[in-house]
XYZ file of C-alpha atoms in Angstrom:
689
model
C 21.147 -36.845 22.394
C 19.785 -34.589 25.311
C 17.242 -31.461 24.446
C 19.193 -28.232 24.058
C 15.713 -26.185 25.900
C 16.050 -25.394 29.310
C 13.108 -23.422 30.302
C 15.133 -22.245 32.715
C 17.174 -20.506 30.387
C 15.978 -19.071 27.651
C 18.631 -18.055 24.591
C 19.176 -14.422 23.727
C 21.860 -15.263 21.220
C 23.157 -12.055 18.647
C 23.239 -13.428 15.331
C 25.337 -11.673 12.149
C 24.411 -12.739 9.229
C 26.584 -12.383 5.911
C 28.292 -13.502 3.150
C 31.903 -13.119 1.407
C 33.646 -15.171 4.683
C 32.296 -12.184 7.879
C 35.940 -12.027 10.606
C 35.494 -11.406 13.699
C 37.991 -8.483 12.819
C 34.830 -6.264 11.481
C 33.496 -6.104 14.883
C 34.191 -3.014 17.117
C 37.492 -3.160 18.921
C 35.338 -3.426 22.848
C 34.006 -6.643 21.416
C 37.862 -7.899 19.386
C 39.380 -7.779 22.796
C 37.082 -11.190 24.103
C 37.737 -14.455 22.994
C 36.734 -16.145 20.315
C 35.890 -19.594 18.641
C 35.303 -20.674 15.114
C 33.464 -23.803 14.247
C 32.327 -25.555 11.495
C 29.683 -27.508 9.872
C 31.492 -30.890 8.982
C 28.563 -34.105 9.493
C 26.427 -33.233 11.677
C 24.463 -29.338 11.875
C 22.432 -29.741 15.198
C 26.129 -30.995 17.557
C 27.477 -27.917 15.975
C 24.890 -25.711 15.930
C 25.173 -27.109 20.127
C 28.507 -26.748 20.732
C 28.676 -23.228 19.177
C 25.453 -21.700 21.419
C 27.911 -23.416 24.623
C 30.900 -21.540 23.906
C 28.844 -18.188 23.892
C 27.907 -18.724 27.192
C 31.262 -19.509 27.842
C 31.180 -15.852 27.370
C 33.062 -16.651 23.751
C 32.008 -14.813 20.672
C 31.657 -17.650 17.501
C 32.336 -17.820 13.942
C 30.137 -20.008 12.785
C 31.262 -21.886 8.796
C 29.950 -24.855 6.668
C 32.149 -26.520 3.922
C 30.622 -26.148 0.526
C 27.529 -23.991 1.901
C 25.945 -22.089 -1.289
C 22.867 -19.870 -1.384
C 21.104 -18.027 -4.303
C 21.104 -15.489 -1.672
C 24.276 -14.689 -0.449
C 27.182 -13.575 -3.557
C 28.998 -16.807 -1.492
C 29.423 -19.232 1.488
C 27.771 -17.444 4.022
C 28.985 -17.206 7.854
C 26.964 -16.805 11.180
C 28.395 -14.757 13.633
C 27.169 -15.672 17.665
C 26.876 -13.758 20.788
C 25.724 -13.329 23.060
C 22.767 -10.295 23.247
C 23.494 -8.729 26.469
C 27.419 -8.480 25.300
C 26.435 -6.837 22.086
C 23.670 -4.896 23.498
C 26.981 -3.727 26.442
C 29.106 -2.765 23.259
C 25.911 -1.230 21.027
C 25.638 -3.571 18.185
C 23.145 -3.868 16.220
C 22.144 -7.984 15.421
C 20.723 -9.002 12.386
C 18.292 -11.516 14.487
C 18.770 -13.538 17.593
C 18.381 -16.991 18.153
C 15.749 -17.803 21.190
C 15.155 -21.024 21.192
C 16.730 -24.044 20.160
C 15.313 -27.766 20.970
C 16.593 -31.072 19.351
C 15.529 -34.800 20.487
C 16.001 -37.784 18.726
C 12.814 -39.741 20.556
C 10.687 -35.912 19.875
C 8.144 -35.386 17.003
C 8.471 -32.198 15.389
C 5.556 -31.196 17.050
C 6.873 -30.817 19.986
C 10.707 -29.961 19.140
C 8.817 -27.154 18.084
C 6.716 -26.243 21.934
C 9.684 -27.101 23.566
C 11.186 -24.689 21.078
C 8.565 -21.756 21.250
C 8.983 -22.500 25.279
C 12.300 -21.757 26.083
C 12.304 -19.116 23.834
C 9.162 -17.106 25.874
C 6.469 -17.027 22.352
C 3.317 -18.733 21.855
C 2.829 -20.503 18.489
C 0.373 -17.593 17.593
C 3.494 -15.375 17.737
C 4.642 -16.791 14.791
C 4.797 -14.837 12.214
C 6.779 -17.216 9.652
C 7.048 -21.125 10.374
C 9.405 -22.298 7.734
C 10.070 -26.777 8.407
C 12.363 -28.209 5.817
C 12.724 -32.035 4.977
C 15.908 -33.869 5.171
C 18.789 -31.541 4.479
C 22.679 -31.587 4.506
C 24.152 -30.430 6.835
C 25.272 -27.735 5.120
C 22.851 -26.975 3.796
C 20.709 -26.670 6.902
C 23.495 -23.769 7.954
C 22.417 -21.986 4.730
C 18.309 -22.338 5.625
C 19.580 -20.592 8.752
C 21.450 -18.321 7.588
C 18.721 -17.202 4.556
C 16.411 -16.997 7.324
C 18.408 -14.106 9.527
C 18.719 -12.333 6.491
C 15.184 -12.628 5.565
C 14.557 -11.625 9.466
C 17.482 -8.637 8.661
C 15.458 -7.420 5.473
C 12.459 -7.559 7.365
C 11.389 -9.631 3.650
C 8.952 -12.705 4.018
C 9.270 -15.384 1.260
C 6.759 -18.073 0.680
C 7.324 -21.006 -1.582
C 4.380 -21.776 -3.708
C 3.698 -23.379 -6.820
C 2.118 -22.419 -10.359
C -1.216 -23.500 -12.285
C 1.504 -25.544 -14.099
C 3.069 -27.264 -10.564
C 6.454 -25.591 -11.051
C 7.936 -23.772 -7.822
C 7.133 -20.600 -7.208
C 8.640 -18.064 -4.521
C 7.287 -14.859 -3.471
C 8.089 -12.564 -1.482
C 6.874 -8.770 0.192
C 7.897 -7.300 2.743
C 7.785 -8.812 5.993
C 4.356 -6.683 7.654
C 3.745 -7.079 11.413
C 1.208 -5.496 13.944
C 1.967 -2.017 15.714
C 4.912 -2.843 18.172
C 4.861 -7.038 17.646
C 8.887 -7.364 17.194
C 8.916 -10.484 13.971
C 9.383 -14.025 15.503
C 9.790 -17.364 12.783
C 9.913 -21.024 13.679
C 12.096 -23.071 11.622
C 11.847 -27.074 11.404
C 14.202 -29.593 10.668
C 12.739 -33.221 9.791
C 13.644 -36.459 7.957
C 13.150 -39.420 7.900
C 17.174 -40.808 9.661
C 17.439 -37.172 11.181
C 15.702 -36.165 14.438
C 13.574 -33.687 14.193
C 14.348 -30.235 14.939
C 13.465 -26.431 15.820
C 14.853 -23.342 16.327
C 13.137 -19.911 17.026
C 14.081 -17.055 15.202
C 13.403 -13.792 16.215
C 14.218 -9.403 14.710
C 17.060 -8.113 16.030
C 17.601 -3.989 15.331
C 20.772 -4.560 12.512
C 19.936 -4.192 9.015
C 21.635 -4.669 5.927
C 22.814 -1.927 3.548
C 19.728 -1.690 1.272
C 19.699 -3.009 -2.316
C 21.569 -1.056 -4.831
C 19.145 0.496 -7.359
C 21.944 0.622 -10.044
C 23.837 -2.143 -10.972
C 25.620 -3.728 -13.987
C 22.862 -4.981 -15.145
C 20.522 -2.085 -14.723
C 22.306 0.965 -15.794
C 21.536 4.521 -15.538
C 23.523 7.456 -16.588
C 22.977 11.507 -17.268
C 23.720 13.402 -19.996
C 23.389 16.962 -18.891
C 24.339 20.661 -21.397
C 22.515 23.416 -22.590
C 22.742 22.800 -26.119
C 22.530 19.632 -28.075
C 26.340 19.679 -29.573
C 27.331 19.590 -25.647
C 24.800 16.901 -25.492
C 26.346 14.662 -28.708
C 29.493 15.679 -27.363
C 28.975 13.777 -24.110
C 27.174 11.209 -25.555
C 30.175 10.616 -27.426
C 32.936 10.389 -24.723
C 29.996 7.964 -22.826
C 30.642 5.366 -25.506
C 34.486 6.072 -25.868
C 34.394 5.072 -22.073
C 32.143 2.898 -21.689
C 35.219 0.816 -23.412
C 38.046 0.315 -20.608
C 35.741 1.324 -17.216
C 34.126 -0.775 -15.554
C 30.221 0.325 -15.690
C 29.359 0.381 -11.293
C 32.531 3.022 -11.228
C 31.873 4.837 -14.217
C 27.999 4.950 -13.245
C 29.375 6.692 -9.918
C 31.778 9.465 -11.813
C 28.729 10.568 -13.723
C 26.128 10.781 -11.505
C 28.100 12.499 -9.228
C 29.587 15.269 -12.119
C 25.503 15.417 -12.855
C 24.955 19.121 -13.209
C 20.891 19.891 -11.720
C 21.694 23.556 -13.234
C 22.033 22.173 -17.384
C 18.839 23.558 -19.317
C 19.096 20.242 -20.764
C 19.459 16.712 -19.478
C 18.830 12.985 -21.146
C 18.993 9.437 -19.105
C 20.252 6.461 -20.446
C 18.902 3.253 -19.486
C 19.989 -0.028 -19.926
C 20.705 -3.443 -19.160
C 24.141 -3.643 -20.628
C 27.084 -2.072 -21.211
C 26.196 -3.642 -25.167
C 22.362 -2.040 -24.986
C 22.979 1.113 -23.399
C 25.595 1.830 -26.681
C 22.783 1.000 -28.621
C 20.280 3.986 -26.701
C 22.906 6.514 -27.320
C 23.771 5.402 -30.980
C 19.753 6.006 -31.468
C 18.855 9.019 -29.058
C 21.986 11.023 -30.876
C 20.437 9.438 -34.858
C 17.808 11.054 -33.286
C 18.211 15.011 -31.187
C 18.419 16.635 -33.908
C 14.077 15.245 -35.033
C 13.987 15.862 -31.163
C 14.758 19.467 -31.201
C 13.289 20.523 -34.467
C 10.138 19.350 -33.984
C 10.089 19.823 -29.356
C 8.515 16.322 -28.953
C 9.503 13.514 -25.933
C 11.918 11.015 -26.234
C 11.732 7.626 -24.799
C 12.680 4.158 -25.467
C 11.403 0.783 -23.741
C 14.411 0.786 -21.989
C 13.716 3.856 -19.631
C 16.140 6.542 -22.071
C 14.406 9.432 -22.367
C 15.442 13.571 -23.271
C 12.469 16.417 -23.177
C 14.823 19.400 -24.983
C 13.546 22.631 -23.760
C 13.835 24.758 -26.853
C 14.162 28.603 -26.951
C 13.017 30.328 -23.651
C 10.138 28.451 -22.926
C 10.442 26.515 -18.947
C 11.255 23.515 -18.946
C 8.196 21.603 -17.928
C 9.149 19.873 -14.182
C 10.260 23.758 -13.029
C 6.553 25.164 -12.534
C 4.219 22.139 -13.809
C 4.644 19.511 -11.848
C 1.275 17.757 -10.567
C 1.018 15.149 -8.662
C -2.685 12.661 -9.606
C -3.934 10.111 -7.518
C -6.038 7.636 -8.825
C -9.227 6.129 -8.181
C -10.558 2.725 -6.400
C -9.546 -0.098 -8.526
C -6.462 0.328 -9.229
C -4.324 -1.784 -7.147
C -3.134 -5.968 -7.549
C -2.476 -8.796 -6.431
C 1.794 -8.415 -4.951
C 2.599 -4.395 -5.719
C 5.044 -2.495 -4.196
C 6.425 -5.764 -2.916
C 10.237 -5.065 -3.882
C 10.965 -1.719 -1.763
C 11.140 -2.096 1.221
C 14.501 -4.143 0.048
C 16.233 -0.846 -1.619
C 14.424 2.247 1.191
C 14.381 0.489 4.399
C 14.626 3.106 6.071
C 11.435 4.843 4.045
C 9.764 1.330 5.127
C 11.144 1.599 9.208
C 8.978 5.002 9.483
C 6.111 4.340 7.892
C 5.695 1.664 10.450
C 6.307 3.472 12.890
C 3.781 5.933 12.342
C 1.418 2.999 11.542
C -0.313 -0.239 11.076
C 1.570 -0.487 7.569
C 0.086 -3.614 7.171
C -3.060 -2.093 7.528
C -2.619 0.390 5.263
C -1.684 -1.936 2.347
C -4.680 -3.937 3.144
C -1.438 -6.759 2.942
C -3.389 -9.878 4.105
C -5.222 -9.510 0.657
C -2.698 -7.973 -1.786
C -0.265 -10.206 -1.375
C -2.620 -13.508 -0.378
C -4.310 -15.091 -3.185
C -8.108 -13.296 -2.847
C -6.643 -9.461 -4.240
C -9.159 -9.445 -6.805
C -12.618 -9.662 -4.733
C -11.454 -7.135 -2.032
C -14.694 -4.909 -0.939
C -15.111 -1.266 -1.966
C -13.951 -0.334 1.287
C -10.612 -3.007 1.287
C -9.610 -1.242 -2.368
C -10.051 2.217 -1.354
C -7.623 1.740 1.711
C -5.372 -0.096 0.061
C -5.239 2.538 -3.182
C -5.087 5.254 -0.219
C -1.779 3.404 1.675
C -0.044 2.391 -1.748
C 0.166 6.439 -2.739
C 0.916 7.103 0.430
C 3.985 5.296 0.663
C 4.748 6.403 -3.349
C 4.317 9.552 -2.523
C 6.592 9.464 0.591
C 9.339 7.812 -1.445
C 9.458 10.616 -3.821
C 9.227 13.792 -1.617
C 11.191 11.709 1.341
C 13.898 10.085 -0.884
C 13.878 11.892 -3.963
C 13.296 15.400 -1.973
C 10.052 16.125 -4.896
C 7.824 19.014 -4.268
C 5.132 19.005 -6.464
C 3.330 21.734 -7.315
C -0.057 20.878 -8.167
C -2.218 18.447 -6.575
C -5.399 16.158 -8.054
C -7.300 13.062 -7.756
C -8.799 10.668 -9.992
C -12.593 10.212 -7.646
C -11.713 8.530 -4.798
C -8.104 9.848 -5.109
C -9.235 12.765 -3.689
C -9.204 11.922 -0.540
C -5.339 9.704 -1.223
C -3.845 13.528 -2.114
C -4.775 15.086 1.226
C -3.749 12.074 3.024
C -0.786 11.811 1.179
C 0.621 15.313 1.082
C 0.897 16.479 4.811
C -2.547 18.245 4.379
C -4.527 15.354 7.393
C -2.511 15.917 10.631
C -3.599 11.705 11.175
C -4.652 9.793 8.197
C -4.797 6.420 9.840
C -7.709 7.472 11.227
C -9.725 7.278 8.488
C -8.466 3.723 8.396
C -10.955 2.039 10.261
C -13.588 4.128 9.946
C -13.309 3.473 6.200
C -13.551 0.059 7.431
C -17.139 0.315 8.778
C -18.658 3.371 8.274
C -22.127 2.373 6.199
C -21.207 5.230 3.234
C -18.496 2.481 1.804
C -19.997 -0.997 3.532
C -23.985 -0.216 2.539
C -25.471 2.451 1.343
C -22.884 3.560 -1.467
C -21.603 -0.407 -1.590
C -23.240 -3.614 -1.159
C -26.087 -4.020 -0.040
C -26.350 -0.111 -2.180
C -29.203 1.286 0.809
C -28.494 4.413 -0.874
C -29.719 3.552 -4.229
C -32.881 1.257 -2.545
C -34.209 4.191 -1.124
C -33.611 6.477 -4.312
C -35.539 3.308 -6.283
C -38.466 2.883 -3.634
C -37.525 -0.524 -3.843
C -38.990 -3.466 -1.656
C -37.066 -5.289 0.861
C -37.434 -8.398 -1.312
C -36.342 -6.681 -4.436
C -32.398 -7.329 -5.499
C -30.435 -5.031 -7.016
C -27.965 -6.249 -10.173
C -26.052 -3.298 -10.117
C -22.991 -3.148 -12.675
C -21.189 -0.084 -14.364
C -19.341 -0.233 -18.056
C -16.788 2.033 -19.814
C -18.063 2.688 -23.216
C -16.311 4.280 -26.005
C -18.653 7.255 -26.674
C -19.033 11.027 -25.563
C -21.070 11.409 -23.271
C -23.514 13.939 -24.423
C -24.955 11.231 -26.863
C -25.101 8.890 -23.715
C -26.835 12.464 -22.000
C -29.440 12.096 -24.321
C -30.357 9.121 -23.636
C -31.012 8.735 -19.551
C -34.324 10.311 -19.414
C -35.408 6.774 -20.935
C -33.638 5.180 -18.413
C -34.141 5.516 -15.452
C -31.847 3.741 -13.579
C -28.988 4.625 -15.628
C -26.445 7.522 -14.499
C -23.503 8.812 -16.770
C -21.050 8.477 -13.424
C -17.227 9.570 -15.088
C -16.245 11.752 -18.279
C -12.688 10.876 -19.295
C -11.252 11.310 -22.335
C -13.138 9.381 -25.269
C -14.454 7.030 -23.478
C -17.137 7.489 -20.231
C -18.819 5.264 -17.298
C -22.293 4.760 -17.145
C -23.768 3.026 -13.477
C -26.778 1.192 -12.291
C -29.635 -1.390 -13.204
C -27.077 -3.761 -15.078
C -29.557 -5.041 -17.461
C -30.497 -0.564 -18.643
C -27.242 -0.351 -18.771
C -26.632 -3.522 -21.493
C -30.436 -1.903 -22.571
C -28.978 1.282 -22.883
C -26.007 0.397 -24.799
C -27.690 -1.456 -26.984
C -29.692 1.611 -28.659
C -26.161 3.809 -28.415
C -24.572 1.129 -30.562
C -22.118 0.642 -28.454
C -20.352 -1.922 -27.352
C -19.729 -1.551 -22.642
C -16.459 -2.982 -20.600
C -18.682 -3.746 -17.773
C -16.446 -3.304 -14.295
C -18.852 -5.657 -12.364
C -17.753 -4.123 -9.265
C -20.545 -2.662 -6.906
C -20.193 1.344 -6.433
C -22.653 3.839 -6.587
C -20.214 6.543 -6.235
C -20.218 9.208 -8.815
C -24.030 8.742 -9.374
C -27.506 9.853 -8.217
C -28.323 7.987 -5.111
C -24.451 8.903 -3.931
C -25.870 12.460 -3.714
C -28.067 11.074 -0.110
C -24.656 10.700 1.311
C -23.620 13.989 0.962
C -23.657 15.470 4.526
C -22.433 11.907 5.597
C -19.678 12.145 3.448
C -18.786 15.753 4.776
C -18.860 14.465 8.507
C -16.302 11.533 7.646
C -14.019 13.526 5.894
C -13.480 16.828 8.258
C -10.595 16.095 9.707
C -7.623 18.183 11.635
C -5.068 19.478 9.836
C -1.227 19.640 10.237
C 0.350 22.836 12.109
C 1.941 23.228 8.728
C 0.654 22.764 4.892
C 2.167 22.530 2.513
C 0.957 25.989 0.941
C 3.606 25.547 -2.185
C 1.027 23.397 -3.223
C -1.714 24.214 -5.133
C -4.457 21.594 -4.619
C -7.240 20.858 -7.632
C -10.352 19.147 -6.970
C -12.746 17.769 -9.902
C -15.429 19.507 -7.729
C -13.924 23.593 -8.796
C -15.797 22.685 -12.259
C -19.629 22.162 -10.150
C -20.863 25.504 -11.317
C -20.949 26.153 -7.534
C -17.338 26.422 -7.335
C -15.058 28.504 -9.087
C -11.926 27.578 -11.242
C -9.211 27.665 -8.151
C -7.457 25.304 -5.533
C -9.421 24.445 -2.369
C -8.347 26.463 -0.025
C -6.237 24.813 3.104
C -9.334 24.638 5.815
C -10.976 21.320 7.013
C -14.439 22.519 5.774
C -12.967 23.114 2.278
C -12.239 20.133 1.602
C -14.570 18.062 3.131
C -16.714 19.310 1.359
C -14.544 19.463 -2.179
C -14.094 15.584 -1.198
C -18.001 14.960 -0.747
C -19.161 17.482 -4.431
C -16.690 15.042 -6.275
C -17.924 12.273 -4.346
C -21.462 13.207 -4.847
C -21.792 14.039 -8.498
C -20.371 12.978 -12.264
C -16.619 12.984 -12.053
C -15.613 15.362 -15.223
C -11.772 14.301 -15.535
C -11.454 15.707 -18.355
C -12.842 18.663 -17.323
C -10.405 18.557 -14.466
C -7.251 18.265 -16.389
C -8.097 21.039 -18.807
C -9.189 23.156 -15.720
C -5.455 21.914 -14.348
C -3.437 22.459 -17.576
C -5.179 26.178 -17.036
C -3.815 27.130 -14.108
C 0.029 25.900 -14.996
C -0.167 22.207 -14.496
C 1.904 20.471 -17.368
C 4.376 17.512 -15.788
C 1.131 15.171 -14.546
C 3.285 12.397 -12.548
C 0.510 9.153 -10.885
C 1.710 8.113 -7.593
C -0.325 5.278 -6.728
C -0.843 1.695 -7.834
C -0.462 1.394 -12.179
C -0.737 3.753 -14.650
C -4.563 3.629 -15.684
C -5.204 7.567 -14.808
C -1.775 8.200 -16.880
C -3.609 6.338 -20.143
C -6.721 8.949 -19.614
C -4.474 11.979 -19.323
C -2.210 11.330 -22.413
C -5.665 10.528 -24.604
C -6.947 14.026 -23.460
C -4.261 15.594 -24.091
C -4.427 13.978 -27.547
C -6.889 15.457 -28.260
C -7.115 18.818 -26.760
C -3.659 18.355 -29.510
C -0.830 19.734 -26.628
C 0.764 16.471 -26.310
C 3.694 18.147 -26.977
C 3.082 20.409 -24.101
C 2.223 17.975 -21.470
C 3.497 14.685 -20.405
C 2.146 12.307 -18.355
C 4.734 9.937 -16.033
C 3.546 6.827 -13.764
C 5.763 5.831 -10.720
C 4.627 2.084 -11.290
C 2.806 -0.150 -13.651
C 1.359 -3.207 -13.172
C 3.195 -5.715 -15.010
C 6.860 -3.742 -14.645
C 8.801 -4.368 -11.176
C 9.391 -1.880 -9.278
C 12.543 -0.750 -9.317
C 12.370 -0.726 -13.151
C 9.040 1.379 -13.474
C 10.822 3.757 -10.083
C 13.259 4.187 -12.461
C 12.315 5.311 -16.183
C 9.896 7.557 -13.672
C 13.194 9.531 -11.921
C 14.939 9.401 -15.210
C 11.853 11.211 -17.120
C 11.451 13.525 -14.652
C 15.406 14.387 -14.834
C 14.675 14.924 -18.462
C 12.039 17.388 -17.343
C 14.235 18.877 -14.829
C 12.595 18.653 -11.945
C 14.480 19.637 -8.800
C 15.577 16.533 -6.852
C 18.128 14.442 -5.067
C 19.799 11.440 -6.351
C 21.227 10.749 -3.624
C 18.925 7.461 -3.365
C 20.563 6.068 -6.769
C 24.537 7.273 -5.893
C 24.360 6.055 -2.143
C 23.442 2.929 -3.617
C 26.863 2.688 -6.104
C 28.869 3.572 -3.220
C 27.865 1.022 -1.384
C 28.434 -1.523 -4.109
C 31.642 -1.147 -5.308
C 33.281 -0.900 -0.897
C 34.153 -4.582 -0.143
C 32.109 -5.899 2.702
C 35.674 -7.686 3.876
C 36.929 -5.020 4.425
C 34.146 -2.359 5.912
C 32.316 -2.690 9.547
C 29.176 -1.181 7.913
C 26.664 -3.923 7.394
C 27.688 -5.241 11.107
C 27.055 -2.175 12.920
C 23.906 -0.564 10.600
C 20.760 -0.362 12.861
C 17.770 1.174 13.060
C 15.518 1.638 16.478
C 13.573 -0.092 18.308
């Protein structure tokens, strides 16, 4: 057998991958007139693929299939259509990927085969972002592996097989990140004792499958809207009857299409099956009289929820919607790893705006060292997660907040995410290199050393502790512990920071246990004051031409004596000053929430990784006995899959009557109700190069 690769003739074969029997009849009419060929992979994958390449080189469109090919990734047997890349471009077709190199030779090693395929593809080894090597497989299994990789390319999904602590195989997946303006390139190699090694080089195309549907038969979502409890009970009863004889996906599409956003009341029902949905309906039907009588918020673990609008009071979501941005340290390994498959266009837009890989600190978040990230890395990833989720809510669901605030460094996330700073990406590299974050208040803690007047050979054992105590009790002890600071006040707990030994000694005198954060940062302590001017300069950023004047931005700096209790002015100096003031002073998060409530904020939506800030706000509201008049919602939650957390968030926003678009829910249902064998859309859908 001869080597198929040829340095003089690089391959550029457009690939369209699909399941459920993709047909050449779905191609544009102008392409259907071209000669075509059907090739089935029987006993030899390499021979069949080589034949297909020859047919394409002769101007044909090839439909490649395999007998008994099955994959969990596809709903049925996959199919691959191959045609010349130039032909695809001339007919404005959007391929899912390209076959750029193919090498197989009996006397070659796998390394030699890979190098030849790369050479044919005119690529270097450093261009590869995925290297997939599979031991000897059946011909049909090899074909499935090829189709899956093409599908992953089109969906921008990076998959990595690993083993857990018990030795069980585990597959992790996340968005397939690349450097700006660089295409995704992958190699696929097949090896085995009884087979010659062969390698393929694939590159990304401009086509993408339709987004995955947020809703499905095992992810049900219904909205019951009306003006009073009688209408709601009637519709709940009607839905129960209708569930007996209709497909849940069809019923969801009809229900959501008839949703009345102007109705006074709205119940959202969520469940994983029809039977579970019936139980949710029964439970809320029983609870409804009490919920109306007491004016409480109703929620179930499945995500069903209802918040009644009583008398002439406005719903919480009408005028009090508040985006809350968490601080450093809430990000976690593997966060947001699913969302790109449901919102591919959003990710494509964000990727064109800057390095999404850097914004999310992908190498760390999706690597093995997420738990050991530095302060600057945590800060960047925190802003990145908030930025992405803000764009998702605002651009996909059309949610517009009335207020915005941030916990600690979350204030920077707030300005970066809500269209205030002209170029928030410019701060990424600066954060990685600025002495403020690398040495002054973290790392070597030079700002602390200066205040404490330490010699070069004197070490600092810095730590911070969360302690359940009121701030007054701690403040009374601080004069006796000069190297301990009250950093944060947050509901029924506080955070102290400083010399670890002195912190432990203070806790002993206080008679309280402290939970060590084991993180080195001197934000919100006295030594940070020396960095005030540098922080102002760092965050003095040019603003967008059109600013979100409809949002009231509230800073923790507003609680300080030198600042009035009012929103921050939208100018570069005021913003930089407020961030620096917050950065360098004790953070009184309790006072910040109370200040926000006094201005009209009452529905607090945490926009960032996990839900730690929501928990704090809940405690503050309960302590102030205002839980029924205020509510918290989290967009994300560690330990919950991304889509479930998002749907629970959207459900609560709808129940609180937040004006928003449910089009992302409907569009997925519309797509899932269309049979792929009768629609050319999956082939023709593309994104700008």
